[in-house]
Structure formats: C-alpha cells, structure tokens
Amino acid sequence: MIETGLSILFEIAMYIFLTYVFLSIFLRKAVAVKKDGGQIEVNGADDPPFYYMIIPGMNEALVIQQTLAQMAQYHFQGKIVMIDDASADGTADLAEQTAAGDDRIVVIRRHLPRAHIGKGDSLNQVMDYVKHDCRRHGRNLKQVVIGVLDADGVLPTDAITQLNRFFQDPDQVICQLRVKMDSPFTSALQVSQDLEFFSVNNMSQNMRMRTHTVGLSGNGQFFRLLPVLKAVGWHPWGHALLDDYELTLKLMLHGIHVQYIDSAFVYQQALTSPYKLLRQRSRWVQGNLYCIKYFKAVMTSQQIDVIQKVGILYFLAQPWINVAADLSVFGLTIITGLRVSQLLVAHPSLLVSALITGGLLFLFSQFWGFVFSAFYIHDLHMTRMTVPKWTHLVGLPSIVSYMYVLLFGSLVMAYWRKLRGNNSWVKTARQSVG
C-alpha cells in the first residue's frame, strides 16, 4: 500500500516535471520584446530615462564598495541609492566613503527597531526618497525608471544600453534581465548555480515570455515608475521573503506583465558552500509558501487568462510538488534497496549482475544532468562566455541530478520555520571580492 502510494506520487511529480522541462526546452528560443527593438536609436534621445538604481543591503562590507564604485563609472542619467538595513559590519560607513564627492550616490540608513523587517520594507523606504526627490526636482514620472540590484550585483554597460532601448518604447513597463554568476569559479557547486541561472532559468523565462508569466528575480529588475505607481502605489513591495515574485503577482493582477531580456546580463556571486545554498533556498521556499495567499485572487482575476493561471499555479505549487517528489524517491529507494539486499543474501551469485544494473541506473539517473550541462556549455559558447575548467565540469551532471537531495533540507527548514511562524530574513552571506 505504501509502495503504491509512493509510486503514484512519483509518477505525478515526474509528469509535471517532464511537461515543464519539455516546454522549456522546445520554447527556449528568446521572444523579441519588441519587433524592431534592436533597431531603436537611443543616442541623442530628447527625454531619456532617469534611473534610480536601488541597492538594498545588510552586512555587505565585503562587496558594497566595489559595487558602488563600478556603478558610478557608468554614464547614465540617474542616481544610485544604497539603503543599509542597520548593518553590524560598517556597510553604511563604507558606502558613504565611496559616495563622498559623487552626488549621484545616496546612502540611506535604517535603524532598529524599524530595520531587519525584510528586503521589501527597505525597498519601500527608498520609494519614499524617490517620491521626495522627484517632487523636489520636478521630474517627469513617465521617464523615471526604478532598478533593483543586489549588493553584489554587477551591471555591464551594454545592459544599460539595452535598458535604454527597452524603455524608449512607452508601452514597455517592466523587465527582468538574465542572471549570470560571476566568475572565476572555485568549485563545481558554483558552476552548478551558474548552470541553473544562466541556462535552465533562462530557458524557463523565455518559455514564460510566450505565456506572459515571466517572474522577477530580484537582482536585475527594472520598471517604469508611473504605471506601477498607478497600479500598486508608492510602496509596491510586500512582506514576502520572495518579494520579487510577490511583486510579479501584484502587477499581473493589474494587467502588467514582466518582460524578459536574455541578451542583457546582471552578475552576482555564486555561493561557496552547500549550507549557504541550503539557507538561501529555504528563504525562497518560505517566500513561495507566503505567496499562496494570492491564489484566490489569481484564480478569480479577470486580468489573468487561463494559461497564465496555470503557469502561476505551477510556480505556487512547486514546494508541494518537490516535497512529494523527494519523499517518493527516498521511500522507493529504501524499499528497493531492502528488497535487493534480501535477494543478494539469498542468492550471492547475483552480486555482479546487481552491481552492473546499479551502475547503469546511476548513469541513467544523471540523464538530465548531462542534458542541462550540454545546454549550459552551448549557451556559454553562443554568448562568448568563458567555459569553466574541465575539473569543474566533470562532476557537474552528478551535482545537477542529485541537487534535490541537498535542497530537500531547504524544504524541511522552510516548512519548519513556517509552522513556527518564523518569518525572519535568512540573509545570503557574501564572500570577499578581493
């Protein structure tokens, strides 16, 4: 009875997984944001966008100065606003040192007890500054663009050029850039994160362009202020630990869909240890669980069509699908292992056959790891990016194929925190850029 139930759970989870994977692969080709978008001339535009590049941070001393200094070198019309969430490592002091003498960089300090409430609250506080600054300088809100970068985010100059092109079209409201892990990499674990973001997530986002269900990814999101202001007000972000997807849902409920630009990248650091990765993913899972509160509004919305609702439902159901899949895999593996052990005890001569069969099953279990690794290398070649060294690529299929074992811990952590009512921010740890 237990085996039958686990088998059914596994089959349902695999059907959903394979359907999504095949759709992502077959629909992975980028959809043009605008038919003639690549032909838009932005040089000499009468009224170019005015950017507020927002960089929220807490305990970012290892990276914040390089991020601000790099952004300050770029030629764009706008301001760089770093908001410090009551850091304990001197982040705000370092940011102010970098900002000295550059009136484009603004540093905002948050103080306890108002601080440490969440990234969304920090971003909303910056919007209060934006409101005041726009009124004081009489800015045209139609031309104001809000950008959000992580404290370790790196935005290349060509990305700014493509953003200018995107927002030259008055009908374009919001976009998400393609995310790339910053190299060089020191381990296969970091390479696996680059594969996930740069290749697998890229395929998913391009597929979502066709169904109008692209999701914001936090780092590298940009939106035109006025339409978002009219839809959700001056404080667009909520309190979910997955604040980016919560904003995606709020905008979709008002008929605003995110566009995805796969030819413009934003870089960020890859995590260096399994534990850091587990903590980061637990935050994402818990944020996903929080967003379930939008389920009824999405399902009854007249602004969202059936295909979009299916796409949103799949995203909201991911934690539950992953739990079902992991439990079924673990359970069936244990049951099969016990039966094989009993068979070998009764018939020792079958050991060689069992080892050969086990080896073949192991190779077969890495099938999707090999497939996604091949797509990753292909994407790197197509974008003229450096391919990681072979010592990091050898174990990549195994890491990709068995990542669910590690991430099961993040599911347990997220559900446990949810049951206890613990919604504190699980901050991603940085590493030195020096």
Short mmCIF file of C-alpha atoms in Angstrom, two decimals:
data_model
loop_
_atom_site.label_atom_id
_atom_site.label_comp_id
_atom_site.label_asym_id
_atom_site.label_seq_id
_atom_site.Cartn_x
_atom_site.Cartn_y
_atom_site.Cartn_z
CA MET A 1 0.00 0.00 0.00
CA ILE A 2 2.80 2.41 0.93
CA GLU A 3 4.76 1.46 -2.17
CA THR A 4 1.71 2.05 -4.37
CA GLY A 5 1.13 5.46 -2.84
CA LEU A 6 4.77 6.46 -3.27
CA SER A 7 4.71 5.26 -6.88
CA ILE A 8 1.65 7.37 -7.64
CA LEU A 9 3.27 10.44 -6.03
CA PHE A 10 6.43 9.86 -8.05
CA GLU A 11 4.55 9.44 -11.33
CA ILE A 12 2.52 12.62 -10.80
CA ALA A 13 5.61 14.65 -9.85
CA MET A 14 7.59 13.28 -12.81
CA TYR A 15 4.76 14.03 -15.23
CA ILE A 16 4.61 17.65 -14.06
CA PHE A 17 8.40 17.97 -14.10
CA LEU A 18 8.83 16.47 -17.58
CA THR A 19 5.98 18.55 -19.02
CA TYR A 20 7.61 21.74 -17.74
CA VAL A 21 11.10 20.70 -18.86
CA PHE A 22 10.00 19.81 -22.39
CA LEU A 23 8.04 23.03 -22.72
CA SER A 24 11.09 24.99 -21.54
CA ILE A 25 13.39 23.21 -23.99
CA PHE A 26 11.13 23.48 -27.02
CA LEU A 27 10.12 27.08 -26.28
CA ARG A 28 13.53 28.24 -25.03
CA LYS A 29 14.25 30.48 -28.02
CA ALA A 30 14.06 34.11 -26.99
CA VAL A 31 10.95 36.09 -27.88
CA ALA A 32 11.66 39.61 -29.07
CA VAL A 33 10.39 42.15 -26.57
CA LYS A 34 9.57 44.42 -29.46
CA LYS A 35 9.58 43.53 -33.12
CA ASP A 36 12.03 46.27 -34.04
CA GLY A 37 13.51 46.64 -30.54
CA GLY A 38 17.05 46.10 -31.71
CA GLN A 39 16.74 48.99 -34.15
CA ILE A 40 15.76 51.67 -31.65
CA GLU A 41 18.27 54.52 -31.64
CA VAL A 42 18.81 55.91 -28.16
CA ASN A 43 21.71 58.27 -28.70
CA GLY A 44 20.52 61.85 -28.59
CA ALA A 45 17.05 60.96 -27.30
CA ASP A 46 15.09 64.05 -26.26
CA ASP A 47 13.96 62.62 -22.95
CA PRO A 48 16.00 59.54 -21.90
CA PRO A 49 15.06 57.52 -18.79
CA PHE A 50 16.07 58.79 -15.38
CA TYR A 51 17.16 55.80 -13.31
CA TYR A 52 17.04 55.25 -9.59
CA MET A 53 19.36 52.27 -9.16
CA ILE A 54 18.38 50.85 -5.76
CA ILE A 55 20.87 48.64 -3.91
CA PRO A 56 19.45 47.22 -0.65
CA GLY A 57 21.98 45.72 1.72
CA MET A 58 22.61 44.32 5.16
CA ASN A 59 26.13 43.35 6.25
CA GLU A 60 27.58 43.86 2.79
CA ALA A 61 31.02 45.20 3.80
CA LEU A 62 32.82 42.68 1.60
CA VAL A 63 31.19 43.83 -1.63
CA ILE A 64 29.45 47.20 -1.32
CA GLN A 65 32.35 49.50 -2.19
CA GLN A 66 33.18 47.68 -5.40
CA THR A 67 29.51 47.58 -6.43
CA LEU A 68 29.01 51.31 -5.87
CA ALA A 69 32.33 52.29 -7.46
CA GLN A 70 31.57 50.22 -10.53
CA MET A 71 28.08 51.66 -10.95
CA ALA A 72 29.43 55.21 -10.51
CA GLN A 73 31.71 54.73 -13.52
CA TYR A 74 28.79 54.24 -15.91
CA HIS A 75 27.27 57.07 -17.88
CA PHE A 76 23.53 57.09 -17.30
CA GLN A 77 21.08 59.72 -16.16
CA GLY A 78 20.03 58.95 -12.62
CA LYS A 79 21.04 58.19 -9.05
CA ILE A 80 22.42 55.20 -7.19
CA VAL A 81 20.57 54.72 -3.90
CA MET A 82 22.10 52.33 -1.38
CA ILE A 83 19.88 51.58 1.64
CA ASP A 84 21.59 49.98 4.61
CA ASP A 85 19.37 47.82 6.82
CA ALA A 86 21.15 48.52 10.14
CA SER A 87 24.27 46.53 9.25
CA ALA A 88 26.59 45.47 12.04
CA ASP A 89 29.75 45.35 9.91
CA GLY A 90 30.10 49.01 8.89
CA THR A 91 28.45 48.65 5.49
CA ALA A 92 26.90 52.14 5.63
CA ASP A 93 30.21 53.76 6.58
CA LEU A 94 31.98 52.08 3.66
CA ALA A 95 29.17 53.09 1.30
CA GLU A 96 29.41 56.71 2.44
CA GLN A 97 33.16 56.67 1.90
CA THR A 98 32.58 55.61 -1.70
CA ALA A 99 29.79 58.16 -2.11
CA ALA A 100 31.97 61.08 -0.92
CA GLY A 101 32.37 63.54 -3.76
CA ASP A 102 29.80 61.83 -6.01
CA ASP A 103 26.37 63.42 -5.73
CA ARG A 104 24.84 60.60 -7.78
CA ILE A 105 25.31 58.15 -4.88
CA VAL A 106 22.86 58.41 -1.99
CA VAL A 107 23.19 56.34 1.19
CA ILE A 108 20.12 55.82 3.39
CA ARG A 109 20.50 54.32 6.86
CA ARG A 110 17.79 52.30 8.59
CA HIS A 111 17.82 51.93 12.35
CA LEU A 112 16.37 49.42 14.75
CA PRO A 113 13.62 48.67 15.62
CA ARG A 114 12.38 49.58 12.15
CA ALA A 115 15.24 47.71 10.47
CA HIS A 116 15.63 43.95 9.87
CA ILE A 117 11.99 43.68 8.83
CA GLY A 118 12.74 42.48 5.31
CA LYS A 119 14.02 43.48 1.90
CA GLY A 120 10.58 44.64 0.74
CA ASP A 121 10.31 47.14 3.57
CA SER A 122 13.77 48.52 2.76
CA LEU A 123 12.85 48.96 -0.89
CA ASN A 124 9.61 50.71 0.01
CA GLN A 125 11.53 53.17 2.20
CA VAL A 126 13.68 54.06 -0.80
CA MET A 127 10.49 54.80 -2.72
CA ASP A 128 9.71 57.48 -0.13
CA TYR A 129 13.04 59.07 -1.01
CA VAL A 130 12.26 58.73 -4.73
CA LYS A 131 8.91 60.47 -4.24
CA HIS A 132 10.55 63.37 -2.40
CA ASP A 133 13.42 63.63 -4.91
CA CYS A 134 11.11 63.61 -7.92
CA ARG A 135 8.93 66.35 -6.45
CA ARG A 136 11.92 68.47 -5.44
CA HIS A 137 13.44 68.32 -8.91
CA GLY A 138 10.16 68.30 -10.87
CA ARG A 139 10.98 65.05 -12.65
CA ASN A 140 8.65 63.68 -15.31
CA LEU A 141 7.40 60.45 -13.73
CA LYS A 142 6.80 58.98 -17.19
CA GLN A 143 10.57 58.91 -17.69
CA VAL A 144 11.54 57.65 -14.23
CA VAL A 145 12.76 54.04 -14.10
CA ILE A 146 13.35 52.08 -10.90
CA GLY A 147 16.06 49.43 -10.93
CA VAL A 148 16.92 46.93 -8.19
CA LEU A 149 20.37 45.36 -7.89
CA ASP A 150 21.77 43.09 -5.22
CA ALA A 151 24.70 44.43 -3.21
CA ASP A 152 26.96 42.01 -5.10
CA GLY A 153 25.31 42.80 -8.43
CA VAL A 154 27.34 43.85 -11.44
CA LEU A 155 25.58 45.58 -14.32
CA PRO A 156 27.65 45.79 -17.54
CA THR A 157 27.48 48.92 -19.71
CA ASP A 158 25.81 47.07 -22.58
CA ALA A 159 22.97 46.17 -20.20
CA ILE A 160 22.33 49.87 -19.62
CA THR A 161 22.25 50.42 -23.38
CA GLN A 162 19.65 47.67 -23.79
CA LEU A 163 17.61 49.07 -20.90
CA ASN A 164 17.60 52.45 -22.61
CA ARG A 165 16.30 50.79 -25.76
CA PHE A 166 13.65 48.90 -23.86
CA PHE A 167 12.25 51.97 -22.08
CA GLN A 168 12.27 54.08 -25.24
CA ASP A 169 9.08 52.19 -26.04
CA PRO A 170 6.38 53.86 -23.91
CA ASP A 171 4.36 50.63 -23.86
CA GLN A 172 7.09 48.70 -22.05
CA VAL A 173 6.66 48.81 -18.27
CA ILE A 174 8.85 46.25 -16.53
CA CYS A 175 11.62 43.82 -17.37
CA GLN A 176 13.92 41.26 -15.80
CA LEU A 177 17.50 40.81 -17.00
CA ARG A 178 19.20 37.46 -17.41
CA VAL A 179 21.18 36.46 -14.31
CA LYS A 180 24.77 35.20 -14.55
CA MET A 181 27.05 34.00 -11.77
CA ASP A 182 30.27 35.99 -11.58
CA SER A 183 33.40 34.00 -12.40
CA PRO A 184 36.06 32.70 -11.93
CA PHE A 185 34.61 29.72 -10.09
CA THR A 186 36.40 27.75 -7.42
CA SER A 187 34.14 24.70 -7.26
CA ALA A 188 31.66 22.63 -9.25
CA LEU A 189 28.96 23.77 -6.81
CA GLN A 190 29.38 27.35 -8.02
CA VAL A 191 29.31 26.20 -11.64
CA SER A 192 26.06 24.34 -10.96
CA GLN A 193 24.48 27.61 -9.76
CA ASP A 194 25.64 29.32 -12.95
CA LEU A 195 24.10 26.49 -14.97
CA GLU A 196 20.84 26.91 -13.06
CA PHE A 197 20.57 30.67 -13.50
CA PHE A 198 22.23 31.26 -16.85
CA SER A 199 20.86 28.27 -18.73
CA VAL A 200 17.97 26.45 -17.01
CA ASN A 201 16.24 29.56 -15.63
CA ASN A 202 16.88 31.31 -18.93
CA MET A 203 15.01 28.57 -20.78
CA SER A 204 12.14 28.83 -18.30
CA GLN A 205 11.92 32.61 -18.54
CA ASN A 206 11.93 32.53 -22.35
CA MET A 207 9.14 29.95 -22.23
CA ARG A 208 7.23 32.19 -19.81
CA MET A 209 7.55 35.06 -22.28
CA ARG A 210 5.19 33.09 -24.55
CA THR A 211 2.69 32.58 -21.73
CA HIS A 212 3.13 36.07 -20.21
CA THR A 213 4.17 34.61 -16.84
CA VAL A 214 7.77 35.87 -16.54
CA GLY A 215 8.76 36.28 -12.90
CA LEU A 216 11.01 38.92 -11.39
CA SER A 217 14.26 37.54 -9.97
CA GLY A 218 15.18 40.27 -7.51
CA ASN A 219 18.57 41.17 -8.92
CA GLY A 220 18.25 42.97 -12.25
CA GLN A 221 14.60 44.06 -12.21
CA PHE A 222 13.63 47.40 -13.76
CA PHE A 223 10.26 49.10 -14.09
CA ARG A 224 8.80 52.36 -15.27
CA LEU A 225 7.59 54.23 -12.20
CA LEU A 226 4.30 55.77 -13.32
CA PRO A 227 2.38 52.63 -14.44
CA VAL A 228 3.48 50.72 -11.32
CA LEU A 229 2.61 53.72 -9.16
CA LYS A 230 -0.91 53.81 -10.59
CA ALA A 231 -1.33 50.05 -10.15
CA VAL A 232 0.06 49.38 -6.66
CA GLY A 233 1.14 52.73 -5.20
CA TRP A 234 4.41 54.13 -3.87
CA HIS A 235 5.10 51.01 -1.79
CA PRO A 236 4.90 48.22 -4.39
CA TRP A 237 6.80 45.55 -2.48
CA GLY A 238 5.16 43.34 0.13
CA HIS A 239 6.48 41.39 3.10
CA ALA A 240 7.10 38.03 1.45
CA LEU A 241 10.61 36.58 1.73
CA LEU A 242 10.19 36.11 -2.02
CA ASP A 243 9.47 39.81 -2.52
CA ASP A 244 10.25 39.75 -6.24
CA TYR A 245 7.61 37.15 -7.11
CA GLU A 246 5.07 38.78 -4.81
CA LEU A 247 5.52 41.99 -6.82
CA THR A 248 5.14 39.95 -10.01
CA LEU A 249 1.77 38.66 -8.82
CA LYS A 250 0.55 42.08 -7.68
CA LEU A 251 1.37 43.58 -11.09
CA MET A 252 -0.18 40.70 -13.02
CA LEU A 253 -3.41 41.20 -11.08
CA HIS A 254 -3.40 44.72 -12.54
CA GLY A 255 -2.70 43.53 -16.09
CA ILE A 256 1.03 44.36 -16.09
CA HIS A 257 3.28 41.56 -17.32
CA VAL A 258 7.04 41.31 -16.88
CA GLN A 259 9.21 41.16 -20.00
CA TYR A 260 12.43 39.16 -20.08
CA ILE A 261 15.65 40.29 -21.78
CA ASP A 262 18.01 37.35 -22.24
CA SER A 263 20.68 39.32 -24.11
CA ALA A 264 21.42 41.65 -21.18
CA PHE A 265 23.04 40.16 -18.10
CA VAL A 266 23.33 41.08 -14.45
CA TYR A 267 26.06 39.32 -12.48
CA GLN A 268 26.08 38.13 -8.88
CA GLN A 269 28.18 35.92 -6.65
CA ALA A 270 27.73 32.17 -6.53
CA LEU A 271 27.51 30.65 -3.06
CA THR A 272 30.56 28.76 -1.88
CA SER A 273 29.14 26.07 0.40
CA PRO A 274 26.18 23.65 0.48
CA TYR A 275 25.00 25.12 3.79
CA LYS A 276 24.82 28.67 2.40
CA LEU A 277 22.92 27.34 -0.60
CA LEU A 278 20.51 25.46 1.66
CA ARG A 279 19.79 28.61 3.71
CA GLN A 280 19.23 30.70 0.60
CA ARG A 281 16.83 28.21 -0.97
CA SER A 282 14.92 27.79 2.29
CA ARG A 283 14.15 31.51 2.14
CA TRP A 284 12.89 31.15 -1.41
CA VAL A 285 10.68 28.20 -0.48
CA GLN A 286 9.23 30.03 2.52
CA GLY A 287 8.58 33.09 0.37
CA ASN A 288 6.80 30.86 -2.12
CA LEU A 289 4.60 29.49 0.66
CA TYR A 290 3.71 33.05 1.68
CA CYS A 291 2.63 33.92 -1.87
CA ILE A 292 -0.05 31.21 -1.76
CA LYS A 293 -2.26 33.86 -0.16
CA TYR A 294 -2.67 35.30 -3.69
CA PHE A 295 -4.10 32.02 -5.01
CA LYS A 296 -7.76 33.04 -4.78
CA ALA A 297 -7.14 36.49 -6.25
CA VAL A 298 -5.23 34.97 -9.18
CA MET A 299 -7.79 32.25 -9.89
CA THR A 300 -10.71 34.72 -9.88
CA SER A 301 -8.93 37.55 -11.70
CA GLN A 302 -10.33 38.80 -14.99
CA GLN A 303 -6.92 40.29 -15.86
CA ILE A 304 -5.20 36.88 -15.96
CA ASP A 305 -6.06 34.32 -18.64
CA VAL A 306 -6.21 30.54 -18.23
CA ILE A 307 -2.67 29.82 -19.46
CA GLN A 308 -1.26 32.44 -17.10
CA LYS A 309 -3.20 30.96 -14.21
CA VAL A 310 -1.77 27.52 -14.96
CA GLY A 311 1.75 28.95 -15.01
CA ILE A 312 1.24 30.77 -11.71
CA LEU A 313 -0.36 27.70 -10.14
CA TYR A 314 2.65 25.61 -11.13
CA PHE A 315 5.03 28.10 -9.51
CA LEU A 316 2.99 28.31 -6.30
CA ALA A 317 2.73 24.52 -6.14
CA GLN A 318 6.48 23.90 -6.52
CA PRO A 319 7.23 23.43 -2.79
CA TRP A 320 4.47 20.84 -2.51
CA ILE A 321 5.47 19.09 -5.75
CA ASN A 322 9.10 18.96 -4.62
CA VAL A 323 8.16 17.50 -1.23
CA ALA A 324 6.03 14.82 -2.90
CA ALA A 325 8.77 14.01 -5.41
CA ASP A 326 11.55 13.84 -2.82
CA LEU A 327 9.58 11.71 -0.37
CA SER A 328 8.55 9.30 -3.10
CA VAL A 329 12.13 8.98 -4.41
CA PHE A 330 13.57 8.45 -0.93
CA GLY A 331 10.84 5.97 0.00
CA LEU A 332 11.06 3.92 -3.20
CA THR A 333 14.87 3.89 -2.99
CA ILE A 334 14.75 2.48 0.55
CA ILE A 335 12.16 -0.15 -0.36
CA THR A 336 14.10 -1.22 -3.45
CA GLY A 337 17.36 -1.30 -1.52
CA LEU A 338 15.89 -3.57 1.15
CA ARG A 339 14.49 -5.96 -1.44
CA VAL A 340 17.77 -6.13 -3.35
CA SER A 341 19.67 -6.76 -0.09
CA GLN A 342 17.35 -9.63 0.79
CA LEU A 343 17.74 -11.07 -2.71
CA LEU A 344 21.55 -10.91 -2.55
CA VAL A 345 21.58 -12.60 0.86
CA ALA A 346 19.54 -15.46 -0.61
CA HIS A 347 21.47 -15.52 -3.92
CA PRO A 348 25.06 -14.17 -3.54
CA SER A 349 25.88 -15.11 -7.13
CA LEU A 350 23.72 -12.21 -8.32
CA LEU A 351 26.10 -9.62 -6.85
CA VAL A 352 27.90 -8.91 -10.15
CA SER A 353 24.64 -8.51 -12.01
CA ALA A 354 23.32 -6.24 -9.25
CA LEU A 355 26.44 -4.04 -9.44
CA ILE A 356 26.19 -3.74 -13.23
CA THR A 357 22.49 -2.91 -13.02
CA GLY A 358 23.17 -0.37 -10.27
CA GLY A 359 25.86 1.28 -12.36
CA LEU A 360 23.57 1.56 -15.37
CA LEU A 361 20.80 3.00 -13.20
CA PHE A 362 23.26 5.53 -11.76
CA LEU A 363 24.24 6.69 -15.25
CA PHE A 364 20.60 6.85 -16.30
CA SER A 365 19.75 8.89 -13.20
CA GLN A 366 22.19 11.55 -14.41
CA PHE A 367 20.48 11.90 -17.79
CA TRP A 368 19.05 15.38 -17.12
CA GLY A 369 22.34 16.42 -15.55
CA PHE A 370 24.10 15.65 -18.84
CA VAL A 371 21.35 17.35 -20.86
CA PHE A 372 21.39 20.58 -18.86
CA SER A 373 25.22 20.58 -18.78
CA ALA A 374 25.25 20.37 -22.57
CA PHE A 375 22.79 23.28 -22.85
CA TYR A 376 24.92 25.27 -20.40
CA ILE A 377 28.14 24.81 -22.38
CA HIS A 378 26.28 25.62 -25.59
CA ASP A 379 24.89 28.83 -24.04
CA LEU A 380 28.35 29.87 -22.89
CA HIS A 381 29.74 29.39 -26.39
CA MET A 382 26.84 31.25 -28.00
CA THR A 383 27.34 34.25 -25.69
CA ARG A 384 31.16 34.07 -25.92
CA MET A 385 31.47 33.44 -22.20
CA THR A 386 34.37 31.55 -20.64
CA VAL A 387 33.68 27.85 -20.15
CA PRO A 388 34.68 26.63 -16.64
CA LYS A 389 37.69 24.36 -16.45
CA TRP A 390 37.13 20.68 -17.06
CA THR A 391 37.77 19.69 -13.43
CA HIS A 392 34.59 21.58 -12.50
CA LEU A 393 32.61 20.20 -15.42
CA VAL A 394 33.33 16.52 -14.76
CA GLY A 395 31.13 16.32 -11.69
CA LEU A 396 28.55 18.81 -12.92
CA PRO A 397 25.96 16.27 -14.19
CA SER A 398 26.01 14.46 -10.84
CA ILE A 399 25.57 17.68 -8.85
CA VAL A 400 22.70 18.80 -11.07
CA SER A 401 21.00 15.40 -10.98
CA TYR A 402 21.25 15.00 -7.21
CA MET A 403 20.81 18.59 -6.12
CA TYR A 404 17.33 17.63 -4.91
CA VAL A 405 18.95 15.65 -2.07
CA LEU A 406 20.56 18.83 -0.71
CA LEU A 407 17.57 21.03 -1.43
CA PHE A 408 15.29 18.66 0.47
CA GLY A 409 16.93 20.13 3.55
CA SER A 410 15.84 23.59 2.45
CA LEU A 411 12.26 22.33 2.14
CA VAL A 412 12.37 20.94 5.68
CA MET A 413 13.85 24.17 7.02
CA ALA A 414 11.28 26.33 5.22
CA TYR A 415 8.27 24.30 6.37
CA TRP A 416 9.61 24.19 9.94
CA ARG A 417 10.10 27.96 10.03
CA LYS A 418 6.64 28.44 8.51
CA LEU A 419 4.98 26.23 11.13
CA ARG A 420 6.74 28.13 13.90
CA GLY A 421 5.73 31.49 12.45
CA ASN A 422 9.37 32.49 11.96
CA ASN A 423 9.49 34.92 9.03
CA SER A 424 12.87 36.49 9.78
CA TRP A 425 15.11 37.28 6.83
CA VAL A 426 17.62 34.49 6.09
CA LYS A 427 20.36 36.69 4.69
CA THR A 428 22.65 35.37 1.94
CA ALA A 429 26.27 35.56 3.06
CA ARG A 430 28.77 37.30 0.77
CA GLN A 431 32.38 36.49 0.03
CA SER A 432 35.24 38.92 -0.45
CA VAL A 433 35.73 40.29 -3.94
CA GLY A 434 39.38 40.99 -3.29
#
